[in-house]
CSV table of C-alpha atoms in Angstrom, one decimal:
chain,number,residue,atom,x,y,z
A,1,MET,CA,173.3,114.4,35.2
A,2,GLU,CA,172.5,112.7,38.4
A,3,ARG,CA,171.1,114.7,41.3
A,4,GLY,CA,173.2,114.7,44.4
A,5,GLY,CA,172.1,114.0,48.0
A,6,PRO,CA,171.6,111.0,50.2
A,7,VAL,CA,169.5,108.1,48.9
A,8,PRO,CA,166.5,107.5,51.3
A,9,GLU,CA,166.5,104.1,52.9
A,10,ALA,CA,163.6,101.7,52.4
A,11,MET,CA,160.8,102.2,55.0
A,12,ASP,CA,160.4,99.4,57.4
A,13,PRO,CA,156.6,98.7,57.6
A,14,HIS,CA,157.0,97.4,61.2
A,15,GLY,CA,159.2,100.3,62.4
A,16,PRO,CA,158.2,103.6,64.1
A,17,PRO,CA,156.3,106.1,62.0
A,18,PRO,CA,158.4,108.7,60.3
A,19,ALA,CA,159.0,112.0,62.0
A,20,PRO,CA,157.0,114.9,60.8
A,21,VAL,CA,158.7,116.9,58.1
A,22,ALA,CA,159.2,120.5,58.8
A,23,ASP,CA,158.0,123.0,56.2
A,24,PRO,CA,160.4,125.5,54.8
A,25,GLY,CA,159.7,127.8,57.6
A,26,GLY,CA,160.7,125.2,60.2
A,27,VAL,CA,157.1,124.8,61.7
A,28,ILE,CA,155.7,121.3,62.4
A,29,PRO,CA,152.0,121.1,61.5
A,30,VAL,CA,149.6,120.2,64.4
A,31,ALA,CA,146.2,118.5,64.0
A,32,PRO,CA,143.3,120.9,64.7
A,33,ARG,CA,141.5,120.4,68.1
A,34,ARG,CA,137.8,119.5,68.0
A,35,GLY,CA,134.8,119.6,70.3
A,36,MET,CA,135.2,121.1,73.7
A,37,ALA,CA,139.0,120.8,73.4
A,38,ALA,CA,138.8,123.5,70.7
A,39,LEU,CA,137.4,126.0,73.3
A,40,SER,CA,139.5,128.1,75.6
A,41,LEU,CA,139.8,127.1,79.2
A,42,ARG,CA,137.2,129.7,80.3
A,43,TYR,CA,134.6,128.4,77.8
A,44,GLN,CA,135.4,124.7,78.7
A,45,ILE,CA,134.5,125.5,82.3
A,46,ALA,CA,131.3,127.2,81.3
A,47,ALA,CA,130.3,124.3,79.1
A,48,ALA,CA,131.0,121.8,81.9
A,49,LEU,CA,128.9,123.8,84.3
A,50,ALA,CA,126.0,124.0,81.8
A,51,LEU,CA,126.1,120.2,81.2
A,52,ALA,CA,126.1,119.6,85.0
A,53,VAL,CA,123.0,121.9,85.5
A,54,VAL,CA,121.2,120.1,82.7
A,55,ALA,CA,122.0,116.7,84.1
A,56,VAL,CA,120.8,117.7,87.6
A,57,ALA,CA,117.6,119.3,86.3
A,58,ALA,CA,116.9,116.1,84.2
A,59,CYS,CA,117.4,113.9,87.3
A,60,VAL,CA,115.1,116.1,89.4
A,61,HIS,CA,112.4,116.1,86.7
A,62,VAL,CA,112.5,112.3,86.3
A,63,GLY,CA,112.3,111.9,90.1
A,64,MET,CA,109.4,114.3,90.4
A,65,VAL,CA,107.4,112.6,87.6
A,66,PHE,CA,108.1,109.2,89.2
A,67,LEU,CA,106.8,110.3,92.6
A,68,HIS,CA,103.8,112.0,90.9
A,69,VAL,CA,102.6,108.8,89.2
A,70,ALA,CA,103.7,106.4,91.9
A,71,PRO,CA,101.3,105.1,94.5
A,72,SER,CA,100.9,107.2,97.7
A,73,ASN,CA,104.0,106.7,99.9
A,74,THR,CA,105.9,108.5,102.7
A,75,LEU,CA,107.7,110.9,100.3
A,76,THR,CA,104.6,111.9,98.4
A,77,LYS,CA,102.7,112.5,101.6
A,78,LYS,CA,105.5,114.7,103.1
A,79,HIS,CA,106.5,116.6,99.9
A,80,GLY,CA,103.2,116.4,97.9
A,81,ARG,CA,102.9,120.2,97.6
A,82,ALA,CA,106.4,120.5,96.1
A,83,ILE,CA,105.8,117.7,93.7
A,84,ASP,CA,102.5,119.2,92.5
A,85,ASP,CA,104.1,122.6,92.1
A,86,TRP,CA,106.7,121.1,89.9
A,87,ILE,CA,104.3,118.9,87.8
A,88,TYR,CA,101.3,121.2,87.2
A,89,PRO,CA,100.3,122.4,84.8
A,90,GLU,CA,103.0,121.8,82.1
A,91,PHE,CA,104.0,118.2,83.1
A,92,GLU,CA,100.6,116.8,84.2
A,93,GLN,CA,100.2,113.1,83.9
A,94,ASN,CA,96.8,111.3,83.6
A,95,TRP,CA,98.1,107.7,84.0
A,96,LYS,CA,99.5,105.6,86.8
A,97,LEU,CA,102.9,103.9,86.8
A,98,PHE,CA,101.6,100.9,88.7
A,99,ALA,CA,98.2,99.4,87.7
A,100,PRO,CA,96.7,98.3,89.9
A,101,ASN,CA,98.1,100.1,92.8
A,102,PRO,CA,99.6,97.9,95.5
A,103,LEU,CA,97.0,97.1,98.2
A,104,GLN,CA,97.5,99.0,101.4
A,105,GLN,CA,94.6,97.3,103.2
A,106,ASN,CA,93.6,93.8,104.2
A,107,ILE,CA,90.0,93.0,103.3
A,108,ASP,CA,88.3,90.0,104.8
A,109,VAL,CA,85.0,88.7,103.5
A,110,GLN,CA,82.8,87.3,106.3
A,111,VAL,CA,79.4,85.7,106.4
A,112,ARG,CA,76.8,84.6,108.9
A,113,ALA,CA,73.5,82.7,108.5
A,114,GLU,CA,70.1,82.5,110.0
A,115,VAL,CA,69.4,78.8,110.3
A,116,LEU,CA,66.0,77.0,110.6
A,117,THR,CA,66.7,74.2,113.0
A,118,ALA,CA,65.1,70.7,112.8
A,119,ASP,CA,62.9,71.3,115.9
A,120,GLY,CA,61.4,74.4,114.3
A,121,GLY,CA,63.5,77.0,116.0
A,122,VAL,CA,65.7,79.7,114.5
A,123,ARG,CA,69.3,80.5,115.3
A,124,THR,CA,72.0,82.8,114.0
A,125,THR,CA,75.5,81.6,113.5
A,126,GLY,CA,78.6,83.6,114.3
A,127,TRP,CA,80.7,85.3,111.6
A,128,TYR,CA,82.7,82.9,109.4
A,129,ASP,CA,85.9,84.7,108.1
A,130,LEU,CA,86.0,83.1,104.7
A,131,SER,CA,89.1,85.1,103.6
A,132,ALA,CA,91.0,83.8,106.7
A,133,LEU,CA,90.0,80.3,105.8
A,134,ASP,CA,91.3,80.7,102.3
A,135,GLY,CA,94.5,82.1,103.5
A,136,ALA,CA,95.0,79.2,105.9
A,137,ALA,CA,94.4,76.8,103.0
A,138,ILE,CA,96.9,78.6,100.8
A,139,HIS,CA,99.6,79.0,103.4
A,140,GLY,CA,102.3,76.4,103.0
A,141,ASN,CA,100.7,75.0,99.8
A,142,PRO,CA,103.1,75.2,96.9
A,143,LEU,CA,100.3,74.6,94.4
A,144,PRO,CA,97.1,76.2,95.7
A,145,SER,CA,94.0,76.0,93.5
A,146,HIS,CA,92.7,78.9,91.5
A,147,SER,CA,89.5,78.9,93.5
A,148,GLN,CA,91.3,79.1,96.8
A,149,GLN,CA,93.2,82.2,95.6
A,150,ASN,CA,90.6,84.1,93.6
A,151,GLU,CA,87.0,82.8,93.8
A,152,LEU,CA,85.9,84.7,96.9
A,153,ARG,CA,87.9,87.8,96.0
A,154,ARG,CA,86.6,88.0,92.5
A,155,ALA,CA,83.0,87.5,93.8
A,156,TRP,CA,83.4,90.4,96.2
A,157,ASP,CA,85.0,92.7,93.6
A,158,PHE,CA,82.2,91.8,91.2
A,159,TYR,CA,79.6,92.9,93.8
A,160,LEU,CA,81.4,96.1,94.7
A,161,GLY,CA,81.7,97.0,91.0
A,162,ALA,CA,78.0,96.6,90.5
A,163,HIS,CA,76.7,98.5,93.6
A,164,ASP,CA,77.1,101.9,95.1
A,165,THR,CA,78.2,102.6,98.7
A,166,ALA,CA,74.5,102.3,99.8
A,167,ASN,CA,74.4,98.7,98.3
A,168,ARG,CA,72.1,99.8,95.5
A,169,PRO,CA,72.7,98.2,92.1
A,170,SER,CA,74.5,100.6,89.8
A,171,GLY,CA,74.0,98.6,86.6
A,172,LEU,CA,72.4,95.7,84.9
A,173,ARG,CA,74.7,93.2,86.6
A,174,GLY,CA,73.7,94.2,90.1
A,175,ALA,CA,71.2,91.3,90.6
A,176,LEU,CA,73.6,88.8,89.0
A,177,SER,CA,76.5,89.8,91.4
A,178,GLU,CA,74.2,89.4,94.4
A,179,ASP,CA,73.1,85.9,93.3
A,180,TYR,CA,76.7,84.9,92.6
A,181,LEU,CA,78.0,86.1,96.0
A,182,ARG,CA,75.0,84.6,97.8
A,183,ARG,CA,75.4,81.2,96.2
A,184,LEU,CA,79.1,81.2,96.9
A,185,VAL,CA,78.8,82.0,100.6
A,186,VAL,CA,76.0,79.5,101.1
A,187,MET,CA,78.1,76.8,99.6
A,188,ARG,CA,81.1,77.8,101.8
A,189,LEU,CA,78.9,77.7,104.9
A,190,GLY,CA,77.9,74.2,103.9
A,191,ARG,CA,81.5,73.1,103.6
A,192,GLU,CA,82.2,74.5,107.1
A,193,HIS,CA,79.3,72.4,108.5
A,194,ALA,CA,77.3,75.4,109.7
A,195,LEU,CA,74.2,73.3,109.6
A,196,GLY,CA,73.2,70.6,112.0
A,197,ARG,CA,71.2,67.5,111.2
A,198,GLY,CA,67.9,68.5,109.7
A,199,ASP,CA,68.8,72.3,109.7
A,200,SER,CA,68.5,74.5,106.6
A,201,PHE,CA,69.6,78.1,105.7
A,202,ALA,CA,66.9,80.8,105.8
A,203,ARG,CA,69.0,83.9,105.2
A,204,VAL,CA,72.6,84.9,105.0
A,205,GLN,CA,74.4,88.2,105.5
A,206,VAL,CA,77.8,89.2,104.2
A,207,ARG,CA,80.2,91.9,105.4
A,208,SER,CA,83.7,93.0,104.8
A,209,SER,CA,86.3,93.8,107.4
A,210,THR,CA,88.9,96.3,106.2
A,211,THR,CA,92.2,96.8,108.1
A,212,ASN,CA,95.1,99.1,107.1
A,213,VAL,CA,98.4,97.5,106.5
A,214,PRO,CA,100.9,98.8,109.1
A,215,PRO,CA,103.6,101.1,107.7
A,216,PRO,CA,107.3,99.9,107.7
A,217,ARG,CA,109.4,100.4,110.8
A,218,TRP,CA,111.4,103.3,109.4
A,219,SER,CA,108.2,105.3,108.5
A,220,ASP,CA,106.7,107.8,110.9
A,221,GLU,CA,103.3,107.4,109.3
A,222,LYS,CA,100.5,106.6,111.7
A,223,VAL,CA,97.5,104.5,110.6
A,224,SER,CA,94.5,103.2,112.4
A,225,ARG,CA,94.5,99.4,113.0
A,226,THR,CA,90.8,99.4,113.9
A,227,PRO,CA,88.8,97.3,111.4
A,228,VAL,CA,86.1,99.1,109.3
A,229,TYR,CA,83.1,97.0,108.5
A,230,ARG,CA,80.7,97.2,105.6
A,231,GLU,CA,77.6,95.1,106.2
A,232,LEU,CA,75.3,94.0,103.4
A,233,PRO,CA,71.6,93.5,103.9
A,234,TRP,CA,70.2,90.0,104.8
A,235,TRP,CA,69.5,87.9,101.7
A,236,SER,CA,66.8,85.2,101.7
A,237,VAL,CA,68.1,81.8,100.6
A,238,PRO,CA,66.0,80.0,97.9
A,239,GLU,CA,64.6,76.6,98.6
A,240,SER,CA,67.0,74.9,96.2
A,241,GLU,CA,70.0,76.3,98.1
A,242,ARG,CA,68.9,75.9,101.7
A,243,SER,CA,70.8,72.6,102.3
A,244,GLY,CA,74.1,74.3,101.3
A,245,VAL,CA,75.0,71.4,99.1
A,246,ASN,CA,74.0,72.2,95.6
A,247,ALA,CA,74.4,76.0,95.9
């Protein structure tokens, strides 16, 4: 015997999906909700507030750590106590974000000489600002030489690293750094024609002039613009270097 009832039509693969079939009780099945959607409205609001608090706390923490490891600036000087209270002791950092820190001072290396004149006299030259001369040579030059940019600066850093604040050698390289700096400044004085005909160098003295970089216009920070000098002792020039040519 054949069963009665309508014969189902062939399903069109490009047509709309078939309508859900009701169970014998007449209830259409619904896909279960997942994630936050499965929570009630009250719990959804509580979860959203908790996520917002965590996000704000994370942003504040990252900002505090950034300011803690960043170089000294307007914000750290104004809110340093609050930053330290947040960081110490649990989140203490023993490294710096920027290495080396951006320079906040202009340092000029200057030199003068005691000259033995051809007539047997002695005269002292004025101060030659070697850093300013290097800056003038670099300015506008698209391809400055390595020596113009770094020779004098590295010689000065070498000396500072090998001496204490009283200009006493603090290691085995103290004498070497003095010889290197002396030979360099004597050579530079020779280039600047500090000697007259028949003159020779007897002694040289080096000093640094340190001036604070002015703060930006929007900052209320006040810094002194008065130069601070550090004078080194007079150094005698050996016979082989007194002409300033083969220093």
